[in-house]
C-alpha positions as a Python dict, from the first residue, in 0.01 Angstrom:
ca = {
    (1, 'X'): (0, 0, 0),
    (2, 'X'): (-54, 235, -301),
    (3, 'X'): (179, 290, -600),
    (4, 'X'): (96, 623, -761),
    (5, 'X'): (193, 711, -1122),
    (6, 'X'): (187, 1084, -1146),
    (7, 'X'): (115, 1198, -1511),
    (8, 'X'): (68, 1566, -1431),
    (9, 'X'): (248, 1772, -1691),
    (10, 'X'): (272, 1488, -1944),
    (11, 'X'): (127, 1671, -2239),
    (12, 'X'): (136, 1367, -2467),
    (13, 'X'): (-128, 1198, -2248),
    (14, 'X'): (-387, 1473, -2290),
    (15, 'X'): (-696, 1379, -2485),
    (16, 'X'): (-544, 1053, -2613),
    (17, 'X'): (-663, 701, -2550),
    (18, 'X'): (-379, 479, -2428),
    (19, 'X'): (-337, 113, -2333),
    (20, 'X'): (-163, 20, -2005),
    (21, 'X'): (72, -260, -1932),
    (22, 'X'): (215, -321, -1586),
    (23, 'X'): (513, -549, -1533),
    (24, 'X'): (625, -619, -1183),
    (25, 'X'): (890, -845, -1020),
    (26, 'X'): (856, -976, -666),
    (27, 'X'): (1177, -1067, -485),
    (28, 'X'): (1134, -1250, -148),
    (29, 'X'): (1353, -1407, 106),
    (30, 'X'): (1125, -1706, 151),
    (31, 'X'): (896, -1927, -69),
    (32, 'X'): (519, -1899, -81),
    (33, 'X'): (501, -1523, -64),
    (34, 'X'): (256, -1352, -288),
    (35, 'X'): (160, -999, -404),
    (36, 'X'): (-180, -897, -541),
    (37, 'X'): (-312, -587, -718),
    (38, 'X'): (-654, -538, -578),
    (39, 'X'): (-773, -213, -731),
    (40, 'X'): (-668, 40, -994),
    (41, 'X'): (-790, 400, -978),
    (42, 'X'): (-762, 684, -1230),
    (43, 'X'): (-776, 1033, -1064),
    (44, 'X'): (-796, 1369, -1245),
    (45, 'X'): (-554, 1540, -1004),
    (46, 'X'): (-366, 1496, -679),
    (47, 'X'): (-654, 1598, -463),
    (48, 'X'): (-875, 1334, -602),
    (49, 'X'): (-600, 1081, -559),
    (50, 'X'): (-558, 1177, -194),
    (51, 'X'): (-931, 1118, -135),
    (52, 'X'): (-866, 754, -224),
    (53, 'X'): (-520, 684, -79),
    (54, 'X'): (-559, 890, 242),
    (55, 'X'): (-930, 812, 319),
    (56, 'X'): (-969, 812, 689),
    (57, 'X'): (-604, 904, 761),
    (58, 'X'): (-527, 1148, 1037),
    (59, 'X'): (-243, 1391, 975),
    (60, 'X'): (51, 1236, 1160),
    (61, 'X'): (259, 1551, 1154),
    (62, 'X'): (268, 1813, 1421),
    (63, 'X'): (341, 2143, 1254),
    (64, 'X'): (593, 2380, 1427),
    (65, 'X'): (319, 2639, 1456),
    (66, 'X'): (41, 2400, 1534),
    (67, 'X'): (-220, 2531, 1775),
    (68, 'X'): (-98, 2281, 2033),
    (69, 'X'): (234, 2463, 2064),
    (70, 'X'): (152, 2809, 1913),
    (71, 'X'): (48, 2965, 2245),
    (72, 'X'): (368, 2836, 2412),
    (73, 'X'): (580, 2971, 2118),
    (74, 'X'): (423, 3316, 2148),
    (75, 'X'): (477, 3315, 2525),
    (76, 'X'): (843, 3218, 2497),
    (77, 'X'): (918, 3459, 2220),
    (78, 'X'): (782, 3741, 2432),
    (79, 'X'): (1075, 3697, 2678),
    (80, 'X'): (1261, 4030, 2716),
    (81, 'X'): (1585, 4066, 2525),
    (82, 'X'): (1901, 4149, 2726),
    (83, 'X'): (2090, 4319, 2442),
    (84, 'X'): (2059, 4688, 2379),
    (85, 'X'): (1820, 4781, 2101),
    (86, 'X'): (1972, 4807, 1755),
    (87, 'X'): (1997, 5151, 1606),
    (88, 'X'): (1894, 5110, 1242),
    (89, 'X'): (1959, 5469, 1143),
    (90, 'X'): (2120, 5483, 807),
    (91, 'X'): (2471, 5638, 811),
    (92, 'X'): (2601, 5876, 549),
    (93, 'X'): (2951, 5833, 436),
    (94, 'X'): (3178, 6127, 372),
    (95, 'X'): (3110, 6104, -5),
    (96, 'X'): (2777, 5912, 6),
    (97, 'X'): (2698, 5748, -334),
    (98, 'X'): (2325, 5729, -395),
    (99, 'X'): (2387, 5477, -676),
    (100, 'X'): (2510, 5213, -434),
    (101, 'X'): (2276, 5043, -182),
    (102, 'X'): (2391, 4858, 129),
    (103, 'X'): (2192, 4644, 363),
    (104, 'X'): (2232, 4341, 602),
    (105, 'X'): (2061, 4007, 645),
    (106, 'X'): (2105, 3695, 857),
    (107, 'X'): (2399, 3466, 795),
    (108, 'X'): (2183, 3168, 698),
    (109, 'X'): (2014, 3338, 398),
    (110, 'X'): (2087, 3188, 62),
    (111, 'X'): (2028, 3503, -138),
    (112, 'X'): (2069, 3479, -519),
    (113, 'X'): (2243, 3764, -705),
    (114, 'X'): (1923, 3824, -896),
    (115, 'X'): (1750, 3929, -571),
    (116, 'X'): (1825, 4302, -514),
    (117, 'X'): (1536, 4366, -265),
    (118, 'X'): (1673, 4540, 44),
    (119, 'X'): (1582, 4416, 390),
    (120, 'X'): (1583, 4776, 508),
    (121, 'X'): (1846, 4678, 776),
    (122, 'X'): (2108, 4955, 768),
    (123, 'X'): (2284, 4789, 1068),
    (124, 'X'): (2296, 4444, 1224),
    (125, 'X'): (2354, 4302, 1570),
    (126, 'X'): (2524, 3962, 1622),
    (127, 'X'): (2449, 3751, 1930),
    (128, 'X'): (2708, 3516, 2068),
    (129, 'X'): (2828, 3357, 2383),
    (130, 'X'): (3188, 3359, 2485),
    (131, 'X'): (3403, 3109, 2275),
    (132, 'X'): (3164, 3124, 1983),
    (133, 'X'): (3163, 3255, 1617),
    (134, 'X'): (2869, 3427, 1449),
    (135, 'X'): (2836, 3627, 1124),
    (136, 'X'): (2610, 3843, 917),
    (137, 'X'): (2569, 3897, 544),
    (138, 'X'): (2611, 4247, 397),
    (139, 'X'): (2489, 4313, 49),
    (140, 'X'): (2585, 4580, -198),
    (141, 'X'): (2380, 4665, -512),
    (142, 'X'): (2500, 4905, -776),
    (143, 'X'): (2235, 5086, -979),
    (144, 'X'): (2485, 5196, -1243),
    (145, 'X'): (2782, 4961, -1215),
    (146, 'X'): (3094, 5022, -999),
    (147, 'X'): (3456, 4928, -1056),
    (148, 'X'): (3756, 4923, -829),
    (149, 'X'): (3564, 4927, -495),
    (150, 'X'): (3737, 4829, -170),
    (151, 'X'): (3554, 4695, 141),
    (152, 'X'): (3706, 4694, 484),
    (153, 'X'): (3586, 4643, 842),
    (154, 'X'): (3742, 4756, 1173),
    (155, 'X'): (3785, 4499, 1458),
    (156, 'X'): (3489, 4458, 1693),
    (157, 'X'): (3576, 4656, 2002),
    (158, 'X'): (3401, 4735, 2334),
    (159, 'X'): (3420, 5061, 2522),
    (160, 'X'): (3747, 4950, 2693),
    (161, 'X'): (3920, 4869, 2364),
    (162, 'X'): (3890, 4485, 2400),
    (163, 'X'): (3854, 4326, 2060),
    (164, 'X'): (3684, 4026, 1917),
    (165, 'X'): (3827, 3815, 1636),
    (166, 'X'): (3701, 3986, 1324),
    (167, 'X'): (3686, 3846, 969),
    (168, 'X'): (3569, 3985, 635),
    (169, 'X'): (3485, 3745, 347),
    (170, 'X'): (3321, 3780, 17),
    (171, 'X'): (3081, 3560, -166),
    (172, 'X'): (3204, 3375, -474),
    (173, 'X'): (2904, 3320, -702),
    (174, 'X'): (2819, 3013, -912),
    (175, 'X'): (2613, 3066, -1230),
    (176, 'X'): (2301, 2854, -1295),
    (177, 'X'): (2257, 2655, -981),
    (178, 'X'): (1906, 2534, -1060),
    (179, 'X'): (1846, 2866, -1248),
    (180, 'X'): (1994, 3094, -984),
    (181, 'X'): (2327, 3270, -919),
    (182, 'X'): (2429, 3156, -571),
    (183, 'X'): (2721, 3198, -332),
    (184, 'X'): (2894, 2906, -171),
    (185, 'X'): (3278, 2966, -146),
    (186, 'X'): (3353, 3260, 89),
    (187, 'X'): (3725, 3353, 54),
    (188, 'X'): (3880, 3615, 292),
    (189, 'X'): (3901, 3973, 160),
    (190, 'X'): (4271, 4068, 122),
    (191, 'X'): (4399, 4408, 213),
    (192, 'X'): (4346, 4641, -84),
    (193, 'X'): (4151, 4381, -283),
    (194, 'X'): (3920, 4551, -530),
    (195, 'X'): (3572, 4457, -651),
    (196, 'X'): (3369, 4530, -964),
    (197, 'X'): (2995, 4535, -923),
    (198, 'X'): (2775, 4485, -1227),
    (199, 'X'): (2447, 4685, -1250),
    (200, 'X'): (2144, 4550, -1090),
    (201, 'X'): (2288, 4246, -907),
    (202, 'X'): (2350, 4189, -531),
    (203, 'X'): (2698, 4109, -398),
    (204, 'X'): (2742, 3937, -65),
    (205, 'X'): (3006, 3999, 199),
    (206, 'X'): (3033, 3813, 532),
    (207, 'X'): (3128, 3985, 861),
    (208, 'X'): (3218, 3743, 1126),
    (209, 'X'): (3300, 3789, 1496),
    (210, 'X'): (3467, 3533, 1723),
    (211, 'X'): (3467, 3568, 2103),
    (212, 'X'): (3702, 3386, 2340),
    (213, 'X'): (3674, 3210, 2675),
    (214, 'X'): (3798, 3524, 2856),
    (215, 'X'): (3606, 3777, 2643),
    (216, 'X'): (3420, 4029, 2865),
    (217, 'X'): (3041, 4026, 2822),
    (218, 'X'): (2875, 4321, 2666),
    (219, 'X'): (2843, 4514, 2331),
    (220, 'X'): (3113, 4538, 2068),
    (221, 'X'): (3100, 4743, 1750),
    (222, 'X'): (3271, 4737, 1414),
    (223, 'X'): (3246, 4982, 1121),
    (224, 'X'): (3225, 4876, 762),
    (225, 'X'): (3352, 5113, 498),
    (226, 'X'): (3322, 5098, 120),
    (227, 'X'): (3554, 5320, -90),
    (228, 'X'): (3549, 5395, -461),
    (229, 'X'): (3851, 5357, -695),
    (230, 'X'): (3978, 5703, -590),
    (231, 'X'): (3976, 5611, -216),
    (232, 'X'): (3666, 5817, -140),
    (233, 'X'): (3441, 5680, 133),
    (234, 'X'): (3107, 5618, -38),
    (235, 'X'): (2932, 5381, 205),
    (236, 'X'): (2947, 5325, 584),
    (237, 'X'): (2762, 5111, 830),
    (238, 'X'): (2790, 4965, 1184),
    (239, 'X'): (2772, 4602, 1294),
    (240, 'X'): (2749, 4534, 1664),
    (241, 'X'): (2800, 4209, 1852),
    (242, 'X'): (2638, 4133, 2189),
    (243, 'X'): (2832, 3884, 2394),
    (244, 'X'): (2644, 3703, 2676),
    (245, 'X'): (2805, 3645, 3011),
    (246, 'X'): (2864, 3267, 2972),
    (247, 'X'): (3086, 3055, 2746),
    (248, 'X'): (3047, 2760, 2524),
    (249, 'X'): (3286, 2481, 2637),
    (250, 'X'): (3571, 2375, 2403),
    (251, 'X'): (3427, 2023, 2385),
    (252, 'X'): (3130, 2012, 2163),
    (253, 'X'): (2834, 1783, 2239),
    (254, 'X'): (2740, 1730, 1874),
    (255, 'X'): (3016, 1509, 1736),
    (256, 'X'): (3113, 1513, 1371),
    (257, 'X'): (3301, 1300, 1127),
    (258, 'X'): (3381, 1402, 760),
    (259, 'X'): (3641, 1295, 508),
    (260, 'X'): (3914, 1534, 395),
    (261, 'X'): (4047, 1381, 77),
    (262, 'X'): (4428, 1384, 115),
    (263, 'X'): (4468, 1309, -256),
    (264, 'X'): (4236, 1588, -370),
    (265, 'X'): (4398, 1846, -146),
    (266, 'X'): (4756, 1773, -245),
    (267, 'X'): (4676, 1710, -613),
    (268, 'X'): (4489, 2039, -640),
    (269, 'X'): (4758, 2239, -464),
    (270, 'X'): (5017, 2061, -693),
    (271, 'X'): (5221, 1964, -384),
    (272, 'X'): (5387, 1651, -534),
    (273, 'X'): (5671, 1597, -282),
    (274, 'X'): (5478, 1639, 41),
    (275, 'X'): (5513, 1906, 307),
    (276, 'X'): (5522, 1710, 626),
    (277, 'X'): (5140, 1722, 651),
    (278, 'X'): (5125, 2099, 674),
    (279, 'X'): (4866, 2143, 403),
    (280, 'X'): (4638, 1872, 537),
    (281, 'X'): (4680, 2022, 888),
    (282, 'X'): (4564, 2359, 753),
    (283, 'X'): (4247, 2207, 614),
    (284, 'X'): (4181, 2009, 931),
    (285, 'X'): (4238, 2315, 1153),
    (286, 'X'): (3989, 2528, 966),
    (287, 'X'): (3723, 2264, 1018),
    (288, 'X'): (3817, 2227, 1377),
    (289, 'X'): (3790, 2601, 1432),
    (290, 'X'): (3429, 2557, 1324),
    (291, 'X'): (3382, 2268, 1565),
    (292, 'X'): (3387, 2005, 1289),
    (293, 'X'): (3613, 1699, 1287),
    (294, 'X'): (3750, 1494, 997),
    (295, 'X'): (3781, 1111, 991),
    (296, 'X'): (4167, 1128, 985),
    (297, 'X'): (4371, 1325, 1224),
    (298, 'X'): (4682, 1518, 1114),
    (299, 'X'): (4998, 1298, 1143),
    (300, 'X'): (4787, 984, 1123),
    (301, 'X'): (4982, 664, 1034),
    (302, 'X'): (4697, 421, 982),
    (303, 'X'): (4664, 294, 1333),
    (304, 'X'): (5031, 283, 1441),
    (305, 'X'): (5055, 643, 1596),
    (306, 'X'): (5427, 674, 1542),
    (307, 'X'): (5426, 1059, 1503),
    (308, 'X'): (5411, 1215, 1849),
    (309, 'X'): (5260, 1535, 1709),
    (310, 'X'): (4927, 1356, 1682),
    (311, 'X'): (4893, 1380, 2061),
    (312, 'X'): (4819, 1751, 2027),
    (313, 'X'): (4500, 1659, 1852),
    (314, 'X'): (4409, 1356, 2061),
    (315, 'X'): (4420, 1591, 2368),
    (316, 'X'): (4231, 1872, 2201),
    (317, 'X'): (3881, 1888, 2355),
    (318, 'X'): (3741, 2018, 2019),
    (319, 'X'): (3841, 1679, 1862),
    (320, 'X'): (3539, 1466, 1962),
    (321, 'X'): (3566, 1190, 1701),
    (322, 'X'): (3824, 1035, 1469),
    (323, 'X'): (3891, 703, 1294),
    (324, 'X'): (4170, 517, 1470),
    (325, 'X'): (4285, 363, 1141),
    (326, 'X'): (4238, 669, 919),
    (327, 'X'): (3982, 659, 639),
    (328, 'X'): (3963, 358, 409),
    (329, 'X'): (4215, 145, 585),
    (330, 'X'): (4120, -228, 590),
    (331, 'X'): (4456, -403, 527),
    (332, 'X'): (4642, -583, 804),
    (333, 'X'): (4371, -516, 1061),
    (334, 'X'): (4506, -791, 1283),
    (335, 'X'): (4811, -584, 1345),
    (336, 'X'): (4675, -230, 1304),
    (337, 'X'): (4380, -271, 1547),
    (338, 'X'): (4582, -399, 1849),
    (339, 'X'): (4851, -141, 1779),
    (340, 'X'): (4590, 139, 1784),
    (341, 'X'): (4449, 1, 2108),
    (342, 'X'): (4784, -29, 2275),
    (343, 'X'): (4855, 345, 2211),
    (344, 'X'): (4504, 491, 2261),
    (345, 'X'): (4440, 296, 2582),
    (346, 'X'): (4688, 524, 2752),
    (347, 'X'): (4397, 764, 2806),
    (348, 'X'): (4026, 683, 2830),
    (349, 'X'): (3941, 1009, 2655),
    (350, 'X'): (4138, 894, 2353),
    (351, 'X'): (3940, 570, 2335),
    (352, 'X'): (3613, 766, 2383),
    (353, 'X'): (3689, 962, 2071),
    (354, 'X'): (3766, 654, 1857),
    (355, 'X'): (3508, 558, 1598),
    (356, 'X'): (3567, 274, 1355),
    (357, 'X'): (3414, 310, 1007),
    (358, 'X'): (3509, 6, 798),
    (359, 'X'): (3199, -72, 585),
    (360, 'X'): (3001, 199, 398),
    (361, 'X'): (2627, 174, 315),
    (362, 'X'): (2582, -207, 324),
    (363, 'X'): (2347, -328, 43),
    (364, 'X'): (2337, -706, 91),
    (365, 'X'): (2401, -990, 326),
    (366, 'X'): (2766, -1009, 212),
    (367, 'X'): (2817, -651, 336),
    (368, 'X'): (2641, -724, 655),
    (369, 'X'): (2856, -1031, 717),
    (370, 'X'): (3165, -814, 667),
    (371, 'X'): (3039, -586, 947),
    (372, 'X'): (2999, -890, 1173),
    (373, 'X'): (3346, -1012, 1086),
    (374, 'X'): (3502, -674, 1169),
    (375, 'X'): (3297, -661, 1491),
    (376, 'X'): (3435, -998, 1601),
    (377, 'X'): (3788, -872, 1533),
    (378, 'X'): (3734, -547, 1726),
    (379, 'X'): (3585, -729, 2020),
    (380, 'X'): (3905, -933, 2040),
    (381, 'X'): (4160, -652, 1996),
    (382, 'X'): (3987, -328, 2093),
    (383, 'X'): (3767, -364, 2402),
    (384, 'X'): (3488, -114, 2433),
    (385, 'X'): (3524, -25, 2056),
    (386, 'X'): (3267, 195, 1880),
    (387, 'X'): (3186, 115, 1515),
    (388, 'X'): (2949, 270, 1267),
    (389, 'X'): (2845, 162, 910),
    (390, 'X'): (2621, 433, 759),
    (391, 'X'): (2299, 281, 632),
    (392, 'X'): (2062, 428, 360),
    (393, 'X'): (1853, 117, 288),
    (394, 'X'): (1688, -157, 491),
    (395, 'X'): (1578, -508, 386),
    (396, 'X'): (1383, -786, 557),
    (397, 'X'): (1579, -1118, 589),
    (398, 'X'): (1325, -1368, 711),
    (399, 'X'): (960, -1455, 625),
    (400, 'X'): (833, -1357, 969),
    (401, 'X'): (975, -1007, 936),
    (402, 'X'): (1181, -1025, 1256),
    (403, 'X'): (1523, -980, 1097),
    (404, 'X'): (1631, -673, 899),
    (405, 'X'): (1955, -497, 825),
    (406, 'X'): (1975, -339, 1166),
    (407, 'X'): (1899, -648, 1378),
    (408, 'X'): (2136, -849, 1164),
    (409, 'X'): (2439, -650, 1291),
    (410, 'X'): (2309, -546, 1628),
    (411, 'X'): (2582, -743, 1803),
    (412, 'X'): (2856, -561, 1602),
    (413, 'X'): (2734, -208, 1548),
    (414, 'X'): (2690, 24, 1843),
    (415, 'X'): (2692, 358, 1661),
    (416, 'X'): (2380, 372, 1440),
    (417, 'X'): (2433, 616, 1148),
    (418, 'X'): (2136, 676, 926),
    (419, 'X'): (1983, 928, 689),
    (420, 'X'): (1704, 1125, 849),
    (421, 'X'): (1421, 954, 657),
    (422, 'X'): (1458, 645, 881),
    (423, 'X'): (1264, 848, 1140),
    (424, 'X'): (967, 850, 900),
    (425, 'X'): (696, 619, 1027),
    (426, 'X'): (455, 405, 818),
    (427, 'X'): (164, 631, 915),
    (428, 'X'): (353, 934, 785),
    (429, 'X'): (464, 759, 467),
    (430, 'X'): (102, 669, 391),
    (431, 'X'): (-1, 1027, 434),
    (432, 'X'): (265, 1199, 226),
    (433, 'X'): (386, 1014, -81),
    (434, 'X'): (702, 1227, -110),
    (435, 'X'): (847, 1063, 193),
    (436, 'X'): (1111, 783, 195),
    (437, 'X'): (1020, 481, 399),
    (438, 'X'): (1256, 178, 440),
    (439, 'X'): (1072, -16, 705),
    (440, 'X'): (753, -219, 666),
    (441, 'X'): (431, -218, 867),
    (442, 'X'): (515, -575, 981),
    (443, 'X'): (869, -475, 1091),
    (444, 'X'): (726, -189, 1288),
    (445, 'X'): (472, -411, 1449),
    (446, 'X'): (735, -673, 1542),
    (447, 'X'): (1029, -458, 1626),
    (448, 'X'): (895, -104, 1680),
    (449, 'X'): (939, 211, 1490),
    (450, 'X'): (1293, 318, 1408),
    (451, 'X'): (1288, 585, 1679),
    (452, 'X'): (1169, 332, 1933),
    (453, 'X'): (1445, 91, 1845),
    (454, 'X'): (1710, 357, 1870),
    (455, 'X'): (1572, 471, 2208),
    (456, 'X'): (1595, 112, 2339),
    (457, 'X'): (1952, 74, 2214),
    (458, 'X'): (2052, 405, 2368),
    (459, 'X'): (1963, 259, 2706),
    (460, 'X'): (2228, -5, 2632),
    (461, 'X'): (2489, 260, 2561),
    (462, 'X'): (2454, 278, 2180),
    (463, 'X'): (2469, 610, 1992),
    (464, 'X'): (2264, 740, 1703),
    (465, 'X'): (2413, 965, 1432),
    (466, 'X'): (2262, 1124, 1117),
    (467, 'X'): (2409, 1176, 777),
    (468, 'X'): (2317, 1327, 439),
    (469, 'X'): (2474, 1321, 93),
    (470, 'X'): (2299, 1391, -250),
    (471, 'X'): (1986, 1270, -76),
    (472, 'X'): (1744, 1309, 94),
    (473, 'X'): (1568, 1568, -104),
    (474, 'X'): (1273, 1780, -4),
    (475, 'X'): (1079, 1775, 216),
    (476, 'X'): (1378, 1655, 425),
    (477, 'X'): (1657, 1903, 501),
    (478, 'X'): (2005, 1863, 342),
    (479, 'X'): (2333, 2053, 304),
    (480, 'X'): (2308, 2119, -77),
    (481, 'X'): (2404, 2451, -225),
    (482, 'X'): (2070, 2514, -391),
    (483, 'X'): (1871, 2438, -79),
    (484, 'X'): (1735, 2691, 168),
    (485, 'X'): (2022, 2846, 362),
    (486, 'X'): (1861, 2752, 693),
    (487, 'X'): (1882, 2384, 617),
    (488, 'X'): (2232, 2302, 752),
    (489, 'X'): (2146, 2477, 1074),
    (490, 'X'): (1801, 2309, 1108),
    (491, 'X'): (1958, 1967, 1040),
    (492, 'X'): (2158, 1991, 1365),
    (493, 'X'): (1843, 2090, 1557),
    (494, 'X'): (1689, 1772, 1414),
    (495, 'X'): (1997, 1590, 1535),
    (496, 'X'): (1895, 1706, 1885),
    (497, 'X'): (1527, 1632, 1825),
    (498, 'X'): (1608, 1266, 1738),
    (499, 'X'): (1843, 1219, 2039),
    (500, 'X'): (2133, 1176, 1792),
    (501, 'X'): (2477, 1267, 1911),
    (502, 'X'): (2668, 1311, 1591),
    (503, 'X'): (2660, 1399, 1217),
    (504, 'X'): (2857, 1227, 948),
    (505, 'X'): (2940, 1353, 602),
    (506, 'X'): (3116, 1156, 332),
    (507, 'X'): (3350, 1423, 205),
    (508, 'X'): (3423, 1792, 239),
    (509, 'X'): (3665, 1817, -45),
    (510, 'X'): (3518, 1608, -338),
    (511, 'X'): (3639, 1842, -611),
    (512, 'X'): (3537, 1702, -954),
    (513, 'X'): (3651, 1986, -1179),
    (514, 'X'): (3992, 2124, -1268),
    (515, 'X'): (3870, 2455, -1130),
    (516, 'X'): (3606, 2372, -866),
    (517, 'X'): (3526, 2739, -819),
    (518, 'X'): (3401, 2777, -1168),
    (519, 'X'): (3075, 2585, -1090),
    (520, 'X'): (2915, 2336, -864),
    (521, 'X'): (2888, 2010, -1054),
    (522, 'X'): (2598, 1790, -949),
    (523, 'X'): (2597, 1409, -988),
    (524, 'X'): (2475, 1303, -1332),
    (525, 'X'): (2093, 1334, -1346),
    (526, 'X'): (2071, 1448, -985),
    (527, 'X'): (2021, 1798, -860),
    (528, 'X'): (2295, 1770, -600),
    (529, 'X'): (2499, 2090, -624),
    (530, 'X'): (2767, 2094, -360),
    (531, 'X'): (2738, 1732, -249),
    (532, 'X'): (3066, 1629, -96),
    (533, 'X'): (3206, 1987, -96),
    (534, 'X'): (3210, 2202, 214),
    (535, 'X'): (3560, 2345, 155),
    (536, 'X'): (3721, 2483, -157),
    (537, 'X'): (4078, 2473, -304),
    (538, 'X'): (4271, 2764, -156),
    (539, 'X'): (4533, 2728, -437),
    (540, 'X'): (4287, 2899, -673),
    (541, 'X'): (4336, 3228, -483),
    (542, 'X'): (4701, 3176, -401),
    (543, 'X'): (4640, 3045, -49),
    (544, 'X'): (4792, 2740, 120),
    (545, 'X'): (4480, 2711, 330),
    (546, 'X'): (4123, 2607, 228),
    (547, 'X'): (3837, 2844, 145),
    (548, 'X'): (3532, 2801, 364),
    (549, 'X'): (3176, 2782, 243),
    (550, 'X'): (2845, 2945, 323),
    (551, 'X'): (2705, 2599, 416),
    (552, 'X'): (2992, 2506, 647),
    (553, 'X'): (2944, 2836, 840),
    (554, 'X'): (2576, 2758, 889),
    (555, 'X'): (2650, 2405, 994),
    (556, 'X'): (2880, 2549, 1257),
    (557, 'X'): (2599, 2776, 1375),
    (558, 'X'): (2376, 2469, 1419),
    (559, 'X'): (2649, 2286, 1609),
    (560, 'X'): (2677, 2584, 1844),
    (561, 'X'): (2294, 2586, 1890),
    (562, 'X'): (2311, 2215, 1977),
    (563, 'X'): (2568, 2300, 2247),
    (564, 'X'): (2332, 2565, 2383),
    (565, 'X'): (2040, 2322, 2390),
    (566, 'X'): (2260, 2070, 2571),
    (567, 'X'): (2356, 2333, 2824),
    (568, 'X'): (1986, 2423, 2878),
    (569, 'X'): (1899, 2052, 2922),
    (570, 'X'): (2176, 2009, 3183),
    (571, 'X'): (2083, 2330, 3370),
    (572, 'X'): (1703, 2327, 3358),
    (573, 'X'): (1596, 1981, 3234),
    (574, 'X'): (1495, 1780, 2929),
    (575, 'X'): (1153, 1952, 2898),
    (576, 'X'): (1295, 2296, 2864),
    (577, 'X'): (1532, 2180, 2583),
    (578, 'X'): (1249, 1991, 2415),
    (579, 'X'): (1026, 2297, 2417),
    (580, 'X'): (1304, 2496, 2243),
    (581, 'X'): (1358, 2228, 1976),
    (582, 'X'): (988, 2200, 1910),
    (583, 'X'): (981, 2569, 1814),
    (584, 'X'): (1211, 2493, 1524),
    (585, 'X'): (1132, 2131, 1425),
    (586, 'X'): (882, 1867, 1539),
    (587, 'X'): (965, 1604, 1279),
    (588, 'X'): (1228, 1533, 1017),
    (589, 'X'): (998, 1685, 750),
    (590, 'X'): (830, 1939, 968),
    (591, 'X'): (1043, 2247, 1049),
    (592, 'X'): (1060, 2623, 999),
    (593, 'X'): (1273, 2790, 733),
    (594, 'X'): (1156, 3141, 833),
    (595, 'X'): (1480, 3317, 888),
    (596, 'X'): (1347, 3603, 1105),
    (597, 'X'): (1159, 3351, 1327),
    (598, 'X'): (1477, 3143, 1357),
    (599, 'X'): (1673, 3444, 1466),
    (600, 'X'): (1410, 3516, 1733),
    (601, 'X'): (1416, 3155, 1860),
    (602, 'X'): (1802, 3148, 1866),
    (603, 'X'): (1811, 3472, 2070),
    (604, 'X'): (1559, 3326, 2309),
    (605, 'X'): (1775, 3021, 2347),
    (606, 'X'): (2062, 3243, 2454),
    (607, 'X'): (1838, 3416, 2702),
    (608, 'X'): (1722, 3089, 2856),
    (609, 'X'): (2076, 2963, 2902),
    (610, 'X'): (2196, 3300, 3041),
    (611, 'X'): (1910, 3303, 3294),
    (612, 'X'): (1985, 2944, 3395),
    (613, 'X'): (2353, 3026, 3450),
    (614, 'X'): (2286, 3302, 3698),
}
């Protein structure tokens, strides 16, 4: 193994003679283990360093556009498109204003306000199945500054007057997110709401269409209109939506679990006396509309299920996972767990949705022993239970390297929830020093790679889930606000790639500031803007409902893609789905963030499923 000290950019080292002192501490689980420093190299730059540390190494990564798959990619992308061609002709408003520019872009673009370069798209076409939501970004740039503008959109309608659900939102910008002015909250535009545009900055609006199970297939159109302070129409454009002739099911194959902080929600809305769970229900329902589930169901009573209104959610096919005890409940488990089983065992589907989460990110043997204690209790009182304990580290617990964190709790855990970097192999970690590696060569030799171990456990009925928080950083994908806008979407494709069936997130409402829409506050010393925040406090705009985020919308898009991939797999076979996934990501650090290419692949996925449904 190599430890690399990177002194690039350290000006004080230039042209100066220094002495070196290395101190190291070796912690072992057994006596008579030793560590040796065999060589020390000084390299002028990273290229020289790689000649030493990577000598003889073969690149272990298969790039998305690798020649091995490039020919297949080109062939697949050449598939004819069913939707009518988009008419990109620029429309002139009744009182066209040449000092205001309007253009469209994909919904997964994280476009800073400083970027005023037009895409040249004067119109945009959404693609969606029945029972799906998709959106596009519209940008306005004022050359001189505009005050008192209004923006409106008509409902999406087909030739017979049938309408899609239509929403218009605007981007709320945060200043100085790693040096950029970026959108994350996306509140709804209220009737008559006015906007002031500063000179030379782009302003984002989101136009979203939602189809239903009974929506007729075909083309739908909506018209966007911008008016000045006097009510004159100064900009006009058309957005179309093509609906394929098949539907996404209500039940989502990619399961999700996230916390909604009851305390944060009620404290921020200043709802001191309670409201019979209405406010929490509003937050939960917005997430569920985007195919995302929280740990705790509305009307939860910590495992006792005494409020009959909870049955509405237990029976809802969009609810695919919940914590039977609610989040953070560990007291009186000997009564709570059997009470939960007595109620939930009335229906097998309720049991199937039940996921216990009692220990978070175990760091030592004491934490692992806790997991095993809870596992023994669940085996006694909740037959067929499912329990996860998200893990971000791994340690070896015996001299022979046959026991690590995972094998220590293998008889208790059956839902393995990990950060994506656990799918990094030793060969990959040797090749790229940016990668995170929590196994050892000896563990891999004795027990197999992490992917191999998860595959073996899957045959026994275990599940694998992924999760992210403030880490991992690049080159892994994450859901942070300063990351590429494609990352939340790609993360769900990686979920499919790794045969993971769910994604967990520690909190969607971790608001740290009195006014969490003033800025995104990262953890101290860590560039983690947006960590723990996927929804915003609706009270800040006078709403008793949450404000969605740009990242949550793109996460939903990825979850819908996961469903399409699952449908393709069921209709055509595993190989067809794998081919599609490999066009987007071939490894947890090898993926595309080309937004135009992603759009083409996603359209192709629709085409493949539509063809298979005939």
